PDB file of C-alpha atoms in Angstrom:
ATOM      1  CA  MET X 464      78.028 -59.136  44.669  1.00  0.00           C
ATOM      2  CA  PRO X 465      78.038 -57.476  48.120  1.00  0.00           C
ATOM      3  CA  ASP X 466      78.567 -59.689  51.164  1.00  0.00           C
ATOM      4  CA  ALA X 467      75.493 -61.053  52.863  1.00  0.00           C
ATOM      5  CA  PRO X 468      74.209 -58.732  55.626  1.00  0.00           C
ATOM      6  CA  ASP X 469      74.831 -61.351  58.336  1.00  0.00           C
ATOM      7  CA  GLN X 470      78.442 -62.009  57.329  1.00  0.00           C
ATOM      8  CA  LYS X 471      80.538 -60.406  60.039  1.00  0.00           C
ATOM      9  CA  LYS X 472      83.874 -58.875  59.204  1.00  0.00           C
ATOM     10  CA  GLY X 473      86.427 -57.311  61.489  1.00  0.00           C
ATOM     11  CA  TYR X 474      89.999 -56.510  62.438  1.00  0.00           C
ATOM     12  CA  PHE X 475      92.411 -56.952  65.352  1.00  0.00           C
ATOM     13  CA  ILE X 476      94.352 -54.437  67.432  1.00  0.00           C
ATOM     14  CA  GLY X 477      96.824 -55.807  69.963  1.00  0.00           C
ATOM     15  CA  GLY X 478      95.053 -59.154  70.075  1.00  0.00           C
ATOM     16  CA  ALA X 479      91.595 -57.674  70.647  1.00  0.00           C
ATOM     17  CA  SER X 480      89.025 -58.207  67.899  1.00  0.00           C
ATOM     18  CA  PHE X 481      86.591 -55.574  66.636  1.00  0.00           C
ATOM     19  CA  GLU X 482      83.640 -55.917  64.331  1.00  0.00           C
ATOM     20  CA  ALA X 483      83.610 -53.787  61.166  1.00  0.00           C
ATOM     21  CA  PRO X 484      80.191 -52.663  59.920  1.00  0.00           C
ATOM     22  CA  ARG X 485      79.720 -52.586  56.156  1.00  0.00           C
ATOM     23  CA  PRO X 486      80.053 -48.994  54.873  1.00  0.00           C
ATOM     24  CA  ALA X 487      77.637 -47.412  52.423  1.00  0.00           C
ATOM     25  CA  PRO X 488      78.312 -48.326  48.777  1.00  0.00           C
ATOM     26  CA  GLY X 489      81.010 -46.279  47.077  1.00  0.00           C
ATOM     27  CA  LEU X 490      84.746 -45.883  46.642  1.00  0.00           C
ATOM     28  CA  TYR X 491      86.730 -45.131  49.799  1.00  0.00           C
ATOM     29  CA  VAL X 492      90.124 -43.476  49.271  1.00  0.00           C
ATOM     30  CA  VAL X 493      91.998 -44.653  52.359  1.00  0.00           C
ATOM     31  CA  SER X 494      95.264 -43.217  53.659  1.00  0.00           C
ATOM     32  CA  THR X 495      97.651 -45.828  55.074  1.00  0.00           C
ATOM     33  CA  PRO X 496     100.873 -45.562  57.132  1.00  0.00           C
ATOM     34  CA  ILE X 497     103.993 -44.228  55.423  1.00  0.00           C
ATOM     35  CA  GLY X 498     106.241 -46.392  57.585  1.00  0.00           C
ATOM     36  CA  ASN X 499     104.947 -46.917  61.106  1.00  0.00           C
ATOM     37  CA  LEU X 500     102.049 -49.404  61.044  1.00  0.00           C
ATOM     38  CA  ARG X 501     100.557 -47.793  64.157  1.00  0.00           C
ATOM     39  CA  ASP X 502      99.770 -44.650  62.182  1.00  0.00           C
ATOM     40  CA  ILE X 503      96.476 -46.108  60.970  1.00  0.00           C
ATOM     41  CA  THR X 504      93.128 -44.644  61.986  1.00  0.00           C
ATOM     42  CA  ILE X 505      90.261 -46.651  63.468  1.00  0.00           C
ATOM     43  CA  ARG X 506      88.036 -45.443  60.639  1.00  0.00           C
ATOM     44  CA  ALA X 507      90.554 -46.697  58.077  1.00  0.00           C
ATOM     45  CA  LEU X 508      90.646 -50.136  59.714  1.00  0.00           C
ATOM     46  CA  GLU X 509      86.838 -50.314  59.831  1.00  0.00           C
ATOM     47  CA  THR X 510      86.601 -49.319  56.189  1.00  0.00           C
ATOM     48  CA  LEU X 511      89.236 -51.764  54.958  1.00  0.00           C
ATOM     49  CA  ALA X 512      87.738 -54.604  56.978  1.00  0.00           C
ATOM     50  CA  GLY X 513      84.137 -53.807  56.099  1.00  0.00           C
ATOM     51  CA  ALA X 514      84.626 -53.277  52.359  1.00  0.00           C
ATOM     52  CA  ASP X 515      83.831 -55.855  49.701  1.00  0.00           C
ATOM     53  CA  GLN X 516      87.233 -55.396  48.091  1.00  0.00           C
ATOM     54  CA  VAL X 517      90.511 -53.514  48.605  1.00  0.00           C
ATOM     55  CA  LEU X 518      92.302 -52.144  45.548  1.00  0.00           C
ATOM     56  CA  CYS X 519      96.050 -52.117  46.204  1.00  0.00           C
ATOM     57  CA  GLU X 520      98.904 -50.508  44.314  1.00  0.00           C
ATOM     58  CA  ASP X 521     100.854 -53.701  45.091  1.00  0.00           C
ATOM     59  CA  THR X 522      98.994 -56.516  46.861  1.00  0.00           C
ATOM     60  CA  ARG X 523     102.248 -57.886  48.281  1.00  0.00           C
ATOM     61  CA  MET X 524     103.146 -54.549  49.874  1.00  0.00           C
ATOM     62  CA  SER X 525      99.636 -54.035  51.251  1.00  0.00           C
ATOM     63  CA  ALA X 526      99.563 -57.553  52.716  1.00  0.00           C
ATOM     64  CA  ARG X 527     101.960 -56.457  55.467  1.00  0.00           C
ATOM     65  CA  LEU X 528      99.483 -53.858  56.738  1.00  0.00           C
ATOM     66  CA  LEU X 529      96.269 -55.813  56.192  1.00  0.00           C
ATOM     67  CA  ASP X 530      97.624 -59.038  57.681  1.00  0.00           C
ATOM     68  CA  HIS X 531      99.018 -57.162  60.669  1.00  0.00           C
ATOM     69  CA  TYR X 532      95.486 -56.084  61.594  1.00  0.00           C
ATOM     70  CA  GLY X 533      93.816 -59.347  60.641  1.00  0.00           C
ATOM     71  CA  ILE X 534      91.915 -57.869  57.696  1.00  0.00           C
ATOM     72  CA  ARG X 535      90.807 -60.576  55.250  1.00  0.00           C
ATOM     73  CA  THR X 536      89.007 -58.462  52.666  1.00  0.00           C
ATOM     74  CA  PRO X 537      89.703 -59.698  49.095  1.00  0.00           C
ATOM     75  CA  ARG X 538      92.443 -57.713  47.361  1.00  0.00           C
ATOM     76  CA  LYS X 539      93.081 -56.768  43.753  1.00  0.00           C
ATOM     77  CA  ALA X 540      95.868 -54.768  42.152  1.00  0.00           C
ATOM     78  CA  LEU X 541      95.210 -51.298  40.758  1.00  0.00           C
ATOM     79  CA  HIS X 542      98.348 -49.606  39.496  1.00  0.00           C
ATOM     80  CA  GLU X 543      99.541 -47.205  36.816  1.00  0.00           C
ATOM     81  CA  HIS X 544      99.559 -49.936  34.166  1.00  0.00           C
ATOM     82  CA  ASN X 545      95.951 -51.101  34.552  1.00  0.00           C
ATOM     83  CA  GLU X 546      93.977 -48.332  36.289  1.00  0.00           C
ATOM     84  CA  ARG X 547      92.630 -46.684  33.129  1.00  0.00           C
ATOM     85  CA  ALA X 548      91.470 -50.002  31.690  1.00  0.00           C
ATOM     86  CA  ARG X 549      89.809 -51.050  34.943  1.00  0.00           C
ATOM     87  CA  ALA X 550      88.138 -47.751  35.893  1.00  0.00           C
ATOM     88  CA  GLU X 551      84.813 -48.279  34.101  1.00  0.00           C
ATOM     89  CA  GLY X 552      84.454 -51.845  35.386  1.00  0.00           C
ATOM     90  CA  ILE X 553      85.052 -50.747  38.972  1.00  0.00           C
ATOM     91  CA  ALA X 554      82.557 -47.920  38.496  1.00  0.00           C
ATOM     92  CA  ASP X 555      79.985 -50.491  37.322  1.00  0.00           C
ATOM     93  CA  GLU X 556      80.588 -52.522  40.508  1.00  0.00           C
ATOM     94  CA  ILE X 557      80.061 -49.467  42.696  1.00  0.00           C
ATOM     95  CA  ALA X 558      76.926 -48.551  40.763  1.00  0.00           C
ATOM     96  CA  ALA X 559      75.665 -52.059  41.576  1.00  0.00           C
ATOM     97  CA  GLY X 560      76.134 -51.468  45.300  1.00  0.00           C
ATOM     98  CA  ARG X 561      79.672 -52.624  45.993  1.00  0.00           C
ATOM     99  CA  VAL X 562      81.917 -51.118  48.678  1.00  0.00           C
ATOM    100  CA  ILE X 563      85.476 -50.741  47.400  1.00  0.00           C
ATOM    101  CA  ALA X 564      88.477 -49.308  49.244  1.00  0.00           C
ATOM    102  CA  LEU X 565      91.500 -47.866  47.446  1.00  0.00           C
ATOM    103  CA  ILE X 566      94.954 -47.791  49.036  1.00  0.00           C
ATOM    104  CA  SER X 567      98.477 -47.144  47.782  1.00  0.00           C
ATOM    105  CA  ASP X 568     101.694 -48.696  49.058  1.00  0.00           C
ATOM    106  CA  ALA X 569     101.969 -45.898  51.618  1.00  0.00           C
ATOM    107  CA  GLY X 570     100.303 -42.594  52.410  1.00  0.00           C
ATOM    108  CA  THR X 571      97.375 -40.996  50.629  1.00  0.00           C
ATOM    109  CA  PRO X 572      96.386 -42.394  47.209  1.00  0.00           C
ATOM    110  CA  LEU X 573      96.501 -40.133  44.125  1.00  0.00           C
ATOM    111  CA  LEU X 574      99.438 -38.057  45.504  1.00  0.00           C
ATOM    112  CA  SER X 575     102.121 -39.356  43.127  1.00  0.00           C
ATOM    113  CA  ASP X 576     100.279 -42.681  43.378  1.00  0.00           C
ATOM    114  CA  PRO X 577      97.564 -44.403  41.326  1.00  0.00           C
ATOM    115  CA  GLY X 578      93.873 -43.579  41.612  1.00  0.00           C
ATOM    116  CA  PHE X 579      93.151 -40.364  39.725  1.00  0.00           C
ATOM    117  CA  PRO X 580      91.618 -41.971  36.582  1.00  0.00           C
ATOM    118  CA  LEU X 581      89.319 -44.050  38.782  1.00  0.00           C
ATOM    119  CA  VAL X 582      88.181 -41.132  40.939  1.00  0.00           C
ATOM    120  CA  ARG X 583      87.622 -38.985  37.846  1.00  0.00           C
ATOM    121  CA  THR X 584      85.534 -41.745  36.230  1.00  0.00           C
ATOM    122  CA  LEU X 585      83.364 -42.021  39.332  1.00  0.00           C
ATOM    123  CA  ALA X 586      82.958 -38.245  39.522  1.00  0.00           C
ATOM    124  CA  GLU X 587      81.882 -38.119  35.884  1.00  0.00           C
ATOM    125  CA  ARG X 588      79.277 -40.788  36.593  1.00  0.00           C
ATOM    126  CA  ASN X 589      78.160 -39.071  39.812  1.00  0.00           C
ATOM    127  CA  LEU X 590      79.031 -42.116  41.905  1.00  0.00           C
ATOM    128  CA  PRO X 591      80.022 -41.721  45.577  1.00  0.00           C
ATOM    129  CA  VAL X 592      83.676 -41.249  46.566  1.00  0.00           C
ATOM    130  CA  PHE X 593      84.677 -40.872  50.220  1.00  0.00           C
ATOM    131  CA  ALA X 594      88.011 -39.761  51.700  1.00  0.00           C
ATOM    132  CA  ILE X 595      89.391 -41.566  54.745  1.00  0.00           C
ATOM    133  CA  PRO X 596      92.195 -39.147  55.696  1.00  0.00           C
ATOM    134  CA  GLY X 597      95.390 -40.076  57.432  1.00  0.00           C
ATOM    135  CA  PRO X 598      99.166 -40.264  56.910  1.00  0.00           C
ATOM    136  CA  SER X 599     100.855 -38.255  54.152  1.00  0.00           C
ATOM    137  CA  ALA X 600     104.581 -37.886  53.547  1.00  0.00           C
ATOM    138  CA  LEU X 601     103.885 -34.480  52.012  1.00  0.00           C
ATOM    139  CA  LEU X 602     102.220 -33.032  55.110  1.00  0.00           C
ATOM    140  CA  SER X 603     104.529 -34.812  57.562  1.00  0.00           C
ATOM    141  CA  ALA X 604     107.643 -33.347  55.932  1.00  0.00           C
ATOM    142  CA  LEU X 605     106.089 -29.892  55.676  1.00  0.00           C
ATOM    143  CA  ALA X 606     105.230 -29.977  59.370  1.00  0.00           C
ATOM    144  CA  VAL X 607     108.819 -30.638  60.504  1.00  0.00           C
ATOM    145  CA  ALA X 608     110.849 -28.766  57.862  1.00  0.00           C
ATOM    146  CA  GLY X 609     110.835 -25.456  59.703  1.00  0.00           C
ATOM    147  CA  LEU X 610     109.803 -23.553  56.570  1.00  0.00           C
ATOM    148  CA  PRO X 611     106.658 -21.446  55.954  1.00  0.00           C
ATOM    149  CA  THR X 612     103.429 -23.452  55.746  1.00  0.00           C
ATOM    150  CA  ASP X 613     100.914 -20.681  55.036  1.00  0.00           C
ATOM    151  CA  ALA X 614     101.227 -21.312  51.291  1.00  0.00           C
ATOM    152  CA  PHE X 615     102.862 -24.267  49.561  1.00  0.00           C
ATOM    153  CA  SER X 616     102.812 -26.214  46.302  1.00  0.00           C
ATOM    154  CA  PHE X 617     103.270 -29.952  45.932  1.00  0.00           C
ATOM    155  CA  ILE X 618     105.395 -30.548  42.837  1.00  0.00           C
ATOM    156  CA  GLY X 619     105.836 -34.312  43.228  1.00  0.00           C
ATOM    157  CA  PHE X 620     108.667 -36.121  41.449  1.00  0.00           C
ATOM    158  CA  LEU X 621     110.980 -34.120  39.205  1.00  0.00           C
ATOM    159  CA  PRO X 622     111.841 -35.503  35.737  1.00  0.00           C
ATOM    160  CA  ALA X 623     114.533 -38.156  35.828  1.00  0.00           C
ATOM    161  CA  LYS X 624     116.524 -36.751  32.901  1.00  0.00           C
ATOM    162  CA  ALA X 625     118.842 -33.840  33.654  1.00  0.00           C
ATOM    163  CA  VAL X 626     117.735 -31.430  30.910  1.00  0.00           C
ATOM    164  CA  ALA X 627     114.020 -31.884  31.621  1.00  0.00           C
ATOM    165  CA  ARG X 628     114.667 -31.646  35.355  1.00  0.00           C
ATOM    166  CA  GLY X 629     116.541 -28.371  34.928  1.00  0.00           C
ATOM    167  CA  LYS X 630     113.749 -26.846  32.845  1.00  0.00           C
ATOM    168  CA  ALA X 631     111.107 -27.922  35.360  1.00  0.00           C
ATOM    169  CA  ILE X 632     113.035 -26.352  38.252  1.00  0.00           C
ATOM    170  CA  ALA X 633     113.843 -23.157  36.365  1.00  0.00           C
ATOM    171  CA  ALA X 634     110.125 -22.610  35.800  1.00  0.00           C
ATOM    172  CA  LEU X 635     109.678 -22.533  39.595  1.00  0.00           C
ATOM    173  CA  ARG X 636     112.362 -19.918  40.271  1.00  0.00           C
ATOM    174  CA  GLY X 637     110.012 -17.012  40.953  1.00  0.00           C
ATOM    175  CA  ARG X 638     107.422 -18.912  42.979  1.00  0.00           C
ATOM    176  CA  THR X 639     107.145 -17.415  46.469  1.00  0.00           C
ATOM    177  CA  GLU X 640     105.344 -20.276  48.210  1.00  0.00           C
ATOM    178  CA  THR X 641     107.140 -23.216  49.836  1.00  0.00           C
ATOM    179  CA  LEU X 642     107.816 -26.010  47.318  1.00  0.00           C
ATOM    180  CA  VAL X 643     107.578 -29.715  48.159  1.00  0.00           C
ATOM    181  CA  PHE X 644     109.143 -32.490  46.059  1.00  0.00           C
ATOM    182  CA  TYR X 645     109.309 -36.273  46.290  1.00  0.00           C
ATOM    183  CA  GLU X 646     112.534 -37.962  45.225  1.00  0.00           C
ATOM    184  CA  SER X 647     114.015 -41.456  45.104  1.00  0.00           C
ATOM    185  CA  PRO X 648     117.231 -42.146  47.050  1.00  0.00           C
ATOM    186  CA  ARG X 649     119.224 -42.864  43.882  1.00  0.00           C
ATOM    187  CA  ARG X 650     118.406 -39.431  42.411  1.00  0.00           C
ATOM    188  CA  LEU X 651     118.412 -37.346  45.593  1.00  0.00           C
ATOM    189  CA  ASP X 652     121.922 -35.948  45.112  1.00  0.00           C
ATOM    190  CA  ASP X 653     121.265 -35.017  41.475  1.00  0.00           C
ATOM    191  CA  ALA X 654     117.941 -33.393  42.362  1.00  0.00           C
ATOM    192  CA  LEU X 655     119.483 -31.285  45.122  1.00  0.00           C
ATOM    193  CA  ALA X 656     122.351 -30.231  42.873  1.00  0.00           C
ATOM    194  CA  ALA X 657     119.868 -29.159  40.200  1.00  0.00           C
ATOM    195  CA  LEU X 658     117.715 -27.296  42.721  1.00  0.00           C
ATOM    196  CA  ALA X 659     120.787 -25.438  44.014  1.00  0.00           C
ATOM    197  CA  GLU X 660     121.838 -24.550  40.464  1.00  0.00           C
ATOM    198  CA  HIS X 661     118.477 -23.238  39.275  1.00  0.00           C
ATOM    199  CA  LEU X 662     116.961 -21.814  42.479  1.00  0.00           C
ATOM    200  CA  GLY X 663     120.189 -20.609  44.046  1.00  0.00           C
ATOM    201  CA  PRO X 664     122.549 -22.303  46.535  1.00  0.00           C
ATOM    202  CA  ASP X 665     121.478 -19.990  49.376  1.00  0.00           C
ATOM    203  CA  ARG X 666     117.773 -20.932  49.271  1.00  0.00           C
ATOM    204  CA  PRO X 667     116.729 -22.523  52.655  1.00  0.00           C
ATOM    205  CA  ALA X 668     115.542 -26.123  52.400  1.00  0.00           C
ATOM    206  CA  ALA X 669     115.071 -29.400  54.271  1.00  0.00           C
ATOM    207  CA  VAL X 670     115.239 -33.078  53.350  1.00  0.00           C
ATOM    208  CA  ALA X 671     113.068 -35.539  55.300  1.00  0.00           C
ATOM    209  CA  LEU X 672     114.015 -39.219  55.221  1.00  0.00           C
ATOM    210  CA  GLU X 673     112.497 -42.390  56.681  1.00  0.00           C
ATOM    211  CA  LEU X 674     109.545 -40.424  58.092  1.00  0.00           C
ATOM    212  CA  THR X 675     107.749 -42.180  60.995  1.00  0.00           C
ATOM    213  CA  LYS X 676     110.313 -44.992  60.947  1.00  0.00           C
ATOM    214  CA  ARG X 677     113.036 -45.905  63.422  1.00  0.00           C
ATOM    215  CA  PHE X 678     115.778 -43.967  61.626  1.00  0.00           C
ATOM    216  CA  GLU X 679     113.695 -40.924  60.745  1.00  0.00           C
ATOM    217  CA  ARG X 680     115.765 -37.799  60.200  1.00  0.00           C
ATOM    218  CA  VAL X 681     115.453 -34.302  58.833  1.00  0.00           C
ATOM    219  CA  GLU X 682     118.439 -32.453  57.405  1.00  0.00           C
ATOM    220  CA  ARG X 683     118.094 -28.667  57.159  1.00  0.00           C
ATOM    221  CA  GLY X 684     120.291 -26.049  55.519  1.00  0.00           C
ATOM    222  CA  THR X 685     120.677 -24.200  52.258  1.00  0.00           C
ATOM    223  CA  LEU X 686     120.263 -26.018  48.959  1.00  0.00           C
ATOM    224  CA  GLY X 687     124.003 -25.692  48.400  1.00  0.00           C
ATOM    225  CA  GLU X 688     124.805 -27.230  51.781  1.00  0.00           C
ATOM    226  CA  LEU X 689     122.309 -30.052  51.331  1.00  0.00           C
ATOM    227  CA  ALA X 690     123.549 -30.804  47.821  1.00  0.00           C
ATOM    228  CA  SER X 691     127.109 -31.152  49.126  1.00  0.00           C
ATOM    229  CA  PHE X 692     126.018 -33.233  52.105  1.00  0.00           C
ATOM    230  CA  PHE X 693     123.929 -35.738  50.154  1.00  0.00           C
ATOM    231  CA  ALA X 694     126.507 -36.016  47.384  1.00  0.00           C
ATOM    232  CA  ALA X 695     128.556 -37.975  49.912  1.00  0.00           C
ATOM    233  CA  ASP X 696     125.737 -39.502  51.973  1.00  0.00           C
ATOM    234  CA  GLU X 697     124.065 -42.837  51.188  1.00  0.00           C
ATOM    235  CA  THR X 698     120.303 -42.683  51.703  1.00  0.00           C
ATOM    236  CA  ARG X 699     117.475 -45.203  51.914  1.00  0.00           C
ATOM    237  CA  GLY X 700     113.784 -44.830  51.155  1.00  0.00           C
ATOM    238  CA  GLU X 701     112.021 -42.060  49.299  1.00  0.00           C
ATOM    239  CA  ALA X 702     112.886 -38.531  50.362  1.00  0.00           C
ATOM    240  CA  VAL X 703     110.772 -35.430  50.689  1.00  0.00           C
ATOM    241  CA  ILE X 704     112.505 -32.178  49.760  1.00  0.00           C
ATOM    242  CA  VAL X 705     111.003 -28.958  51.119  1.00  0.00           C
ATOM    243  CA  VAL X 706     112.315 -25.696  49.654  1.00  0.00           C
ATOM    244  CA  ALA X 707     111.570 -22.142  50.756  1.00  0.00           C
ATOM    245  CA  GLY X 708     109.909 -19.934  48.183  1.00  0.00           C
ATOM    246  CA  ALA X 709     111.591 -17.011  46.487  1.00  0.00           C
ATOM    247  CA  SER X 710     111.711 -13.739  48.390  1.00  0.00           C
ATOM    248  CA  GLU X 711     108.964 -11.295  47.559  1.00  0.00           C
ATOM    249  CA  PRO X 712     110.393  -8.703  45.153  1.00  0.00           C
ATOM    250  CA  GLU X 713     110.650  -5.209  46.574  1.00  0.00           C
ATOM    251  CA  THR X 714     108.217  -2.688  45.134  1.00  0.00           C
ATOM    252  CA  PRO X 715     110.271  -0.204  43.114  1.00  0.00           C
ATOM    253  CA  ASP X 716     110.041   3.436  44.094  1.00  0.00           C
ATOM    254  CA  ALA X 717     107.657   5.184  41.660  1.00  0.00           C
ATOM    255  CA  ALA X 718     109.778   8.335  41.569  1.00  0.00           C
ATOM    256  CA  ASP X 719     112.848   6.337  40.505  1.00  0.00           C
ATOM    257  CA  TRP X 720     111.321   4.410  37.618  1.00  0.00           C
ATOM    258  CA  GLN X 721     109.283   7.371  36.405  1.00  0.00           C
ATOM    259  CA  ALA X 722     112.420   9.553  36.325  1.00  0.00           C
ATOM    260  CA  GLU X 723     114.201   6.872  34.315  1.00  0.00           C
ATOM    261  CA  LEU X 724     111.178   6.590  32.026  1.00  0.00           C
ATOM    262  CA  ALA X 725     111.245  10.339  31.390  1.00  0.00           C
ATOM    263  CA  THR X 726     114.929  10.129  30.450  1.00  0.00           C
ATOM    264  CA  ALA X 727     114.308   7.124  28.197  1.00  0.00           C
ATOM    265  CA  LEU X 728     111.504   8.911  26.379  1.00  0.00           C
ATOM    266  CA  ASP X 729     113.923  11.671  25.384  1.00  0.00           C
ATOM    267  CA  GLY X 730     116.075   9.338  23.323  1.00  0.00           C
ATOM    268  CA  GLN X 731     113.873   6.343  22.433  1.00  0.00           C
ATOM    269  CA  PRO X 732     110.516   5.590  20.833  1.00  0.00           C
ATOM    270  CA  LEU X 733     107.717   5.272  23.355  1.00  0.00           C
ATOM    271  CA  ARG X 734     107.393   1.496  22.899  1.00  0.00           C
ATOM    272  CA  SER X 735     111.114   0.878  23.438  1.00  0.00           C
ATOM    273  CA  ALA X 736     111.266   3.127  26.510  1.00  0.00           C
ATOM    274  CA  VAL X 737     108.234   1.460  28.082  1.00  0.00           C
ATOM    275  CA  ASP X 738     109.572  -2.048  27.426  1.00  0.00           C
ATOM    276  CA  ALA X 739     112.994  -1.258  28.873  1.00  0.00           C
ATOM    277  CA  VAL X 740     111.670   0.282  32.107  1.00  0.00           C
ATOM    278  CA  ALA X 741     108.995  -2.385  32.624  1.00  0.00           C
ATOM    279  CA  GLU X 742     111.560  -5.166  32.292  1.00  0.00           C
ATOM    280  CA  LYS X 743     114.192  -3.497  34.464  1.00  0.00           C
ATOM    281  CA  TYR X 744     111.844  -2.791  37.389  1.00  0.00           C
ATOM    282  CA  GLY X 745     109.571  -5.811  37.033  1.00  0.00           C
ATOM    283  CA  LEU X 746     106.505  -3.664  36.413  1.00  0.00           C
ATOM    284  CA  LYS X 747     103.331  -4.315  34.454  1.00  0.00           C
ATOM    285  CA  ARG X 748     103.785  -2.926  30.954  1.00  0.00           C
ATOM    286  CA  LYS X 749     100.360  -1.250  31.033  1.00  0.00           C
ATOM    287  CA  ASP X 750     101.273   0.734  34.155  1.00  0.00           C
ATOM    288  CA  VAL X 751     104.488   1.976  32.562  1.00  0.00           C
ATOM    289  CA  TYR X 752     102.714   2.724  29.274  1.00  0.00           C
ATOM    290  CA  ASP X 753     100.049   4.807  31.054  1.00  0.00           C
ATOM    291  CA  ALA X 754     102.783   6.714  32.900  1.00  0.00           C
ATOM    292  CA  ALA X 755     104.596   7.334  29.612  1.00  0.00           C
ATOM    293  CA  LEU X 756     101.454   8.786  28.020  1.00  0.00           C
ATOM    294  CA  ALA X 757     100.963  11.033  31.028  1.00  0.00           C
ATOM    295  CA  LEU X 758     104.568  12.275  30.813  1.00  0.00           C
ATOM    296  CA  LYS X 759     104.233  13.044  27.103  1.00  0.00           C
ATOM    297  CA  ALA X 760     100.945  14.880  27.658  1.00  0.00           C
ATOM    298  CA  ALA X 761     102.525  17.010  30.397  1.00  0.00           C
ATOM    299  CA  ARG X 762     105.353  18.211  28.156  1.00  0.00           C
TER     300      ARG X 762
END
């Protein structure tokens, strides 16, 4: 049941206490610091303190943050092993008027962290979900990598096994937007080696480590250089790898490919000539086919 209206809840900042009003019923997806405990927003503190319950990826990990700010809200674990089974029950609580906050061990929930099945269940039942934005390793690394930010894709963690990892990376080879990956320290060297192999050793990239912490650092270079560097470097904490997208392919000169198409049509069936030119110049098959018909009609 929700707390009684007269039960005051609050939090502390630097020894000063602040009252936390009870938010409207619903699920609050709250971003928490990725390393530096001071990277918490006032709204996040108010929400965590004023909620009826805080769902934590790991209650022991979250205790460091919540205890630091004097937040005594009851905590329960919600992680990848129980979130699907618990989703409907939590939705029932919210439907009954409860205020529940969701946090992960660090950063924004749902981004390579638990929470998606719960949020989807609430959306399907048309129950309120609110975002309390804040720290994100993804955005922090992107901001300092020195690579284009106008378009990017978050890939998350690559497969742990080498063959699956290689296939996943190879499928990204032609993507022109900046690519962002998360990786564990024990697999960082293997991931960089695989990225260099399948995307090319000269592709610009950056590796961000210990973001917002005392020993924060960003290593920049080509994938080949970074793979060599981290093959011999011992790392701590999860890494964020930011990789430049593939260069935009140059538009082939129409006169060149049409001249080659005309020559191909002299010695090959139309289908074979069209397929060969379309593949060689990276053109849409329909465009080449239409040009081939026009060439035949003109003869």
